[in-house]
Each structure stands twice: as structure tokens, then as C-alpha cells.
XYZ file of N, CA and C in Angstrom:
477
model
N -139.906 162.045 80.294
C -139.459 160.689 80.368
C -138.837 160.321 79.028
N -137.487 159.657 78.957
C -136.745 159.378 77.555
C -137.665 158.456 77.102
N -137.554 158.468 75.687
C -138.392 157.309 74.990
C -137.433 155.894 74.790
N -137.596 155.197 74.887
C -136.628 153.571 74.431
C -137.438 152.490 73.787
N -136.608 152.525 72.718
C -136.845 151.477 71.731
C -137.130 149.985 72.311
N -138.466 149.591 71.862
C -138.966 148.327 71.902
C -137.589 146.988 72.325
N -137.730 146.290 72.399
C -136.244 145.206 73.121
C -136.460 143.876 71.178
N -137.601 144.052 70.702
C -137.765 143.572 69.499
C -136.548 144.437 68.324
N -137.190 145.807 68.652
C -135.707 146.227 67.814
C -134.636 146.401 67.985
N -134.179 146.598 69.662
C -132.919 146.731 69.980
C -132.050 145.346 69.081
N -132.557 143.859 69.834
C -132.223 142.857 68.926
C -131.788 142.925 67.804
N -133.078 143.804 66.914
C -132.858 143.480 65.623
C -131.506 144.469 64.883
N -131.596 145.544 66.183
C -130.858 146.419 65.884
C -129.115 145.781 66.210
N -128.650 144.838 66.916
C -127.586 144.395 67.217
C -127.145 143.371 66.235
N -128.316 142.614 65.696
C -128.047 141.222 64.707
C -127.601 141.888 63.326
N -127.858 143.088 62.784
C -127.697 143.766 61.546
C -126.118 143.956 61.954
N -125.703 144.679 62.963
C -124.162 144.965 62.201
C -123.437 143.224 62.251
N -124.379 142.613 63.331
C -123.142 141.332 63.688
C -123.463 140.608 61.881
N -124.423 140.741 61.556
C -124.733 139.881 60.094
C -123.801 140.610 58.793
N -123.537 141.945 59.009
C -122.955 142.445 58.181
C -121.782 142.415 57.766
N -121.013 141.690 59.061
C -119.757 141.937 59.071
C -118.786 140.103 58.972
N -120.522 139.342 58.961
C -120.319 137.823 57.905
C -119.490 138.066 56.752
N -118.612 136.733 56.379
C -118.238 136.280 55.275
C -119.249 135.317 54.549
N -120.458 134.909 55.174
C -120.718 134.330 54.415
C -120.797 132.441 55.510
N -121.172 131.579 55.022
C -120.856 130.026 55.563
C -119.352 129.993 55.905
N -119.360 129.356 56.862
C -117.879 129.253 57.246
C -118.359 127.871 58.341
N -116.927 127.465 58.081
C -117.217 125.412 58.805
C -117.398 124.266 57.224
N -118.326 124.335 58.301
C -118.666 122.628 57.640
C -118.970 122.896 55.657
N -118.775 122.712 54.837
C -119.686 122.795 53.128
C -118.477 123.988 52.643
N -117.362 124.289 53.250
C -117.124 125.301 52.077
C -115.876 124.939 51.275
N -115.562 123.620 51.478
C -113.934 122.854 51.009
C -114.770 121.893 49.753
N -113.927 122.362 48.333
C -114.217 121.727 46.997
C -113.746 120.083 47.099
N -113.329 119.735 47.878
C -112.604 118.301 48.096
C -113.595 117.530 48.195
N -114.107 116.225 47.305
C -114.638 115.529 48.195
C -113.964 114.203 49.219
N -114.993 114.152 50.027
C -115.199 113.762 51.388
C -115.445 112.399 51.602
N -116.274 111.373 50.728
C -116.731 110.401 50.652
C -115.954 108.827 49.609
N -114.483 109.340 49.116
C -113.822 108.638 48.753
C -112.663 107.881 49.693
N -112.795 106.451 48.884
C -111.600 105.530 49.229
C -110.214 106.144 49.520
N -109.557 106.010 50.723
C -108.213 106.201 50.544
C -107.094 104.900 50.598
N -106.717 104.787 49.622
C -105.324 103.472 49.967
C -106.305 102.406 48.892
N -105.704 101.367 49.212
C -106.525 99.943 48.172
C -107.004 99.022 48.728
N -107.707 98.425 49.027
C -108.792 97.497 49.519
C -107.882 96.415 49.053
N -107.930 95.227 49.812
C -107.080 94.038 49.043
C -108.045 92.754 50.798
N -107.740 91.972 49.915
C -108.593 90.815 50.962
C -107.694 89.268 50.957
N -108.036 88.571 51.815
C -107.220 87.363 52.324
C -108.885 86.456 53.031
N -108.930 85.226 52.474
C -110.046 84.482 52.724
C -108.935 83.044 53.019
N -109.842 83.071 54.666
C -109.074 81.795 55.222
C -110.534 80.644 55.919
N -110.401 79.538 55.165
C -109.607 78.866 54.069
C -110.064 79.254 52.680
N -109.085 78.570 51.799
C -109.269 78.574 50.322
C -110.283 77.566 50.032
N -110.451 76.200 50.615
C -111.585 75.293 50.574
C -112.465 75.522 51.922
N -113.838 75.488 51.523
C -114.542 75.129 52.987
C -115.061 73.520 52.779
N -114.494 73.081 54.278
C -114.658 71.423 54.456
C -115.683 71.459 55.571
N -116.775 70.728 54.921
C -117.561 70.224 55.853
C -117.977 68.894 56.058
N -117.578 68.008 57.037
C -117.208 66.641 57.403
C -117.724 66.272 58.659
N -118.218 64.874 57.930
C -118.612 63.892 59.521
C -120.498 64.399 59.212
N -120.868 64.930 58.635
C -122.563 65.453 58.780
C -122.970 64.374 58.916
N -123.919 64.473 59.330
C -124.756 62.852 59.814
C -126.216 63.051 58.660
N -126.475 61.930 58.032
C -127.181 62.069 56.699
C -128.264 61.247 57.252
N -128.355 60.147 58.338
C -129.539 59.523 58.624
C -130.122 60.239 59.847
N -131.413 60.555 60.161
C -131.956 60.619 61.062
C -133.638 61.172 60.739
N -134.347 61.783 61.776
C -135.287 62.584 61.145
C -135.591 63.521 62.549
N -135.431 64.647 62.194
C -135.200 65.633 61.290
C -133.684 65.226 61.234
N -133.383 65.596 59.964
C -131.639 65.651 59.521
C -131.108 66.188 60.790
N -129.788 65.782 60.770
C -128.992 66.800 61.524
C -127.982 67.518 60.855
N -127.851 69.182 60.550
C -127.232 70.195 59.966
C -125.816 70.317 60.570
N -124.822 70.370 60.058
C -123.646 70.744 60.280
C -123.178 72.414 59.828
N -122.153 72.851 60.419
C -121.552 73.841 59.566
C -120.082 74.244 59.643
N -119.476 74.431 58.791
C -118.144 75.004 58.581
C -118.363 77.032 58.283
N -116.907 77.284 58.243
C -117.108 78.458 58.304
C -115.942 79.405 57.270
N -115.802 80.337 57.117
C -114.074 81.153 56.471
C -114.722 82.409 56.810
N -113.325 82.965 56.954
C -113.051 84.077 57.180
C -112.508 85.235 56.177
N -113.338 86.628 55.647
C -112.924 87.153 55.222
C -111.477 88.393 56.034
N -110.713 88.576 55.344
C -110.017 89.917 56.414
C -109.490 90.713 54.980
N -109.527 91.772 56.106
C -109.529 92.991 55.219
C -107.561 93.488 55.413
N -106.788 93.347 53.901
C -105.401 93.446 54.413
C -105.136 94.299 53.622
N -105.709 95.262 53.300
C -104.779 96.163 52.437
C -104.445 97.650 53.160
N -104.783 99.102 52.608
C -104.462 99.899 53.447
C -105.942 100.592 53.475
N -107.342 100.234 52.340
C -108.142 100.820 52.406
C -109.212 99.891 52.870
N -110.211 100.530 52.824
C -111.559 99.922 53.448
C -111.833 98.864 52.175
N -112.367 97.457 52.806
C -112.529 96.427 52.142
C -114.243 96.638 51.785
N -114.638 96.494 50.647
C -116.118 96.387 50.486
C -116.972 95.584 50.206
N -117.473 94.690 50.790
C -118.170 92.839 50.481
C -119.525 93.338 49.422
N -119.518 93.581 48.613
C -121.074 93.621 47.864
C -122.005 92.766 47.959
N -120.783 91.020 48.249
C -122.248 90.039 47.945
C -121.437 88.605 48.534
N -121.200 88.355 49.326
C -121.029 86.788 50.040
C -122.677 85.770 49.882
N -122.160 85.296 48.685
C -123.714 83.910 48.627
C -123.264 82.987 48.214
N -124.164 82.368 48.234
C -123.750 80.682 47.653
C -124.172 81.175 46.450
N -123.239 80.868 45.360
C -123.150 80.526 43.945
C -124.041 79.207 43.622
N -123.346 78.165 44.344
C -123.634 76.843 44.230
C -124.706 76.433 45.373
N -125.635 75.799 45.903
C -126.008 75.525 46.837
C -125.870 73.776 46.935
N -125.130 72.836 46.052
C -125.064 71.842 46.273
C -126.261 71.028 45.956
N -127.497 71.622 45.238
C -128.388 70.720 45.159
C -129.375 70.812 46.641
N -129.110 72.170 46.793
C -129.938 72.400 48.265
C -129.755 71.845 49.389
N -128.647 71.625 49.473
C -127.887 70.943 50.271
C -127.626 72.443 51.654
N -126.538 73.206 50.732
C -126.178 73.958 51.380
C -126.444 75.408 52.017
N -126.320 76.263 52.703
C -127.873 77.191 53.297
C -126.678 78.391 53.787
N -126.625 79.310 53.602
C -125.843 80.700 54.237
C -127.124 81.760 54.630
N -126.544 82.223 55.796
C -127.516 83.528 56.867
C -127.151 84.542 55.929
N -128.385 85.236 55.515
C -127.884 86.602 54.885
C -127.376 87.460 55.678
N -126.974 88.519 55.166
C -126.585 89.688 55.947
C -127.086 91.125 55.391
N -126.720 92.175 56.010
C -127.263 93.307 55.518
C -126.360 93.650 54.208
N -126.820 94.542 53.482
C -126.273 95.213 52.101
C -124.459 94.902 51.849
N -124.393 95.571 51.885
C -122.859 96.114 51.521
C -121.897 96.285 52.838
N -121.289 95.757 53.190
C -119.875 95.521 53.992
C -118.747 96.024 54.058
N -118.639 96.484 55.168
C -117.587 97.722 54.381
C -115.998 97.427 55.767
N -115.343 96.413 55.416
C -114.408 95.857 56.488
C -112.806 97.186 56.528
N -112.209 97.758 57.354
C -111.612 98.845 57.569
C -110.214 97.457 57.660
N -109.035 98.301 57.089
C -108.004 97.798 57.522
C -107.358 96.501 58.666
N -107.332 95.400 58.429
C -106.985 94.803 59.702
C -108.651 94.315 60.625
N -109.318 94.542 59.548
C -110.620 93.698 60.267
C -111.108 92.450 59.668
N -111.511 91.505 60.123
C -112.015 90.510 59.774
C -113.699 90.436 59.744
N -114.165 89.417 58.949
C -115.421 89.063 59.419
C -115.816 87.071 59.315
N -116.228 86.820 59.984
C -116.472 85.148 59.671
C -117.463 85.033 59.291
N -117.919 84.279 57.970
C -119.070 83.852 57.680
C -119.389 82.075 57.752
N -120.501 81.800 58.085
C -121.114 80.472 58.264
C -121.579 79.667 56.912
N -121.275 78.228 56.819
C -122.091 77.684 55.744
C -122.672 76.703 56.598
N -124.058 76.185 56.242
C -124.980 75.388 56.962
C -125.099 74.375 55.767
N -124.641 72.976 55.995
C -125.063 71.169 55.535
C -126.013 70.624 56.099
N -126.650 70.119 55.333
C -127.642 68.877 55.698
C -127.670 68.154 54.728
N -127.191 67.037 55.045
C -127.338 66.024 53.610
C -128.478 64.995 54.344
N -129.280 64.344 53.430
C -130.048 63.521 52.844
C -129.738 62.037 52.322
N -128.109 62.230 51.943
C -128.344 60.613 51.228
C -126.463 60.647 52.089
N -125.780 59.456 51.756
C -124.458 59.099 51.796
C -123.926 59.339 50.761
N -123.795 60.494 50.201
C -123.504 60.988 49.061
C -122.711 62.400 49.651
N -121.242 62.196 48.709
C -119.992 63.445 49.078
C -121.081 65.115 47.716
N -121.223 65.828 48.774
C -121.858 67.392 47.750
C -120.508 68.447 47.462
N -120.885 69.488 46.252
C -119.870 70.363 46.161
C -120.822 71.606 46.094
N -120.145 72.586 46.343
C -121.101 73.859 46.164
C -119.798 74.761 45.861
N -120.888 75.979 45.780
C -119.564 77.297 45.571
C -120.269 78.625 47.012
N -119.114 79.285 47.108
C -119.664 80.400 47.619
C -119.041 81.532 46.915
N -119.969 82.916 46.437
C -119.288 83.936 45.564
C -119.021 84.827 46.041
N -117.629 85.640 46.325
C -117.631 86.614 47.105
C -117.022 87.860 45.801
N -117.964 89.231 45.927
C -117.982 90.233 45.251
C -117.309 91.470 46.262
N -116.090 92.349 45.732
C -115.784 92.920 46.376
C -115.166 93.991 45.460
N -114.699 95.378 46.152
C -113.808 96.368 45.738
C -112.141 96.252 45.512
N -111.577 94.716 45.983
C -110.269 94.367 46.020
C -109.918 94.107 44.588
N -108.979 94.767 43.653
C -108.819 94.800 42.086
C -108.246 94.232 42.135
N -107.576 93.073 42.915
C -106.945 91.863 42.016
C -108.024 90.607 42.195
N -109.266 90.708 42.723
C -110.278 89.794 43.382
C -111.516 90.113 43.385
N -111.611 90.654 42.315
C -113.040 91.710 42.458
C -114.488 90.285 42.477
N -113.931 89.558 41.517
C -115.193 88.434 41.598
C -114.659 87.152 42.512
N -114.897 86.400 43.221
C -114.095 85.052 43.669
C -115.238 84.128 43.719
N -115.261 82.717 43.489
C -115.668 81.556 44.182
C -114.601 80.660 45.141
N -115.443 80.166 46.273
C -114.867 80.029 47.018
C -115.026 78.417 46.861
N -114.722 77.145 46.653
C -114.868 75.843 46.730
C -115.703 75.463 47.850
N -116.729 74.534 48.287
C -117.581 74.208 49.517
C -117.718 72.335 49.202
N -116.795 71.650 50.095
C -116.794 70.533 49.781
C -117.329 69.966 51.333
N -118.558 68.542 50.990
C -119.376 68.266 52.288
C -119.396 66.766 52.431
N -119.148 65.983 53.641
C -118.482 64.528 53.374
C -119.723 64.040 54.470
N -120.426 62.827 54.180
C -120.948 62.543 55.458
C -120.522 62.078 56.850
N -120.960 61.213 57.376
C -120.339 60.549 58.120
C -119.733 59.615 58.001
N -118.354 59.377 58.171
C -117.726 57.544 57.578
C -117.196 57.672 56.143
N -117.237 59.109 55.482
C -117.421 58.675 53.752
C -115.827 58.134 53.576
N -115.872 57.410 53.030
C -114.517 56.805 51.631
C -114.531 56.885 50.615
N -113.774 57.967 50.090
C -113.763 57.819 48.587
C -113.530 56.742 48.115
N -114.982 56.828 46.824
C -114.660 55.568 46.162
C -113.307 55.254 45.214
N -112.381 54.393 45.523
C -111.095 54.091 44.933
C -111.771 53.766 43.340
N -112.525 53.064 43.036
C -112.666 52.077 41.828
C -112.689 50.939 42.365
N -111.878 50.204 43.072
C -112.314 48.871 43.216
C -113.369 48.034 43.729
């Protein structure tokens, strides 16, 4: 009766020439380029330049909160990167923004809208800021103006 090799070594016996005749990794890890950089320039457009928030109603209980809003968009040719949309200013606690997660990363031709939340307290006009931090090099730091009117307000003329 012929003798035949175990099916453990035949295996092992087929994987040796196929391993031998490797270069080595091939695919994915063997290109010196990296992979994880910006292409093109990030550049941004915030609509509006003022946020107006008007008409809030200052008497009641519980207050009643208003909100206005702007829009960041992303217009350049690279990915836009938000580091930090906050209120700078909060108006004297007036004014209230929803956080969001970390870092923002808006692609060509995308937008995002962010919310500001009012509640005023007295018949009194508030100002705040909102700061927006980004990768756009002509805009890398911005404040954004946040102006809040109650209900009925008139600027006072002087007279």
C-alpha cells in the first residue's frame, strides 16, 4: 500500500512555494504619499453678517425664548473645518447656542445652519458675539455681531 503524506503537510507543503514566490505587502500601506491631507483651500461665506433677533417677548413667566439663525457654507475648493462656533458674547446671559460635536469638517458646496436662542428679561435692546474658528486663511478667527430687540422696541432718539 503507497504511503501519503498527512493533508496537514500536503497544505503546508503547497503554502511554501505560493509564500515564496511573494513580493512581500502589496495593496493597501505600500505608497510613501500621505493620505490624510487637505486638497484645494477651504474658504467660507456666513449668511448673515449680523444675526437679528426681534419682536422677543420680555414679559411673561416663564419667559418666552426666541431664535434667529446663520448659515455657515463651505465655498472654496477644499474641505471647510469649523473648530469652534460659540458665543463669544452671551449678552449678559441672555443668549444660549446648542453645542455640537468636535470639529466640523463642511466639503465643498455644503452648508450648515446654526441656531441662536433669546430670552430677555427686561425691555432692554442686548448685543452678543458669536466666534467662529476655522481652517479658511483669510478668516481663520471671526466674530459674528448678535443683535436682540424686544417686542415694540424704539430706539431711543434722545428726545
Amino acid at each position: 500500500m503507497p504511503r501519503t503524506a498527512p493533508l496537514p503537510c500536503l497544505l503546508l507543503g503547497l503554502a511554501l512555494p505560493l509564500s515564496a514566490c511573494s513580493q512581500g505587502e502589496q495593496g493597501f500601506g505600500t505608497t510613501d504619499e500621505p493620505t490624510n491631507e487637505d486638497e484645494g483651500t477651504a474658504a467660507m461665506e456666513i449668511d448673515p453678517a449680523v444675526v437679528v433677533i426681534d419682536e422677543v417677548a420680555y414679559e411673561g413667566n416663564p419667559a418666552v425664548s426666541k431664535a434667529g439663525t446663520f448659515t455657515i457654507r463651505s465655498v472654496g475648493d477644499g474641505t471647510l473645518r469649523l473648530y469652534d462656533v460659540d458665543l463669544a458674547n452671551t449678552g449678559g446671559g441672555v443668549l444660549y447656542m446648542e453645542p455640537y460635536d468636535d470639529t466640523l469638517n463642511l466639503a465643498a458646496g455644503v452648508e450648515r445652519e446654526f441656531t441662536v436662542v433669546a430670552t430677555l428679561s427686561e425691555n432692554e435692546m442686548v448685543t452678543g458675539k458669536i466666534r467662529v474658528q476655522s481652517n479658511d486663511g483669510e478668516q481663520q478667527l471671526i466674530e459674528i455681531p448678535v443683535e436682540v430687540y424686544p417686542v415694540g422696541w424704539v430706539a431711543d432718539t434722545g428726545r
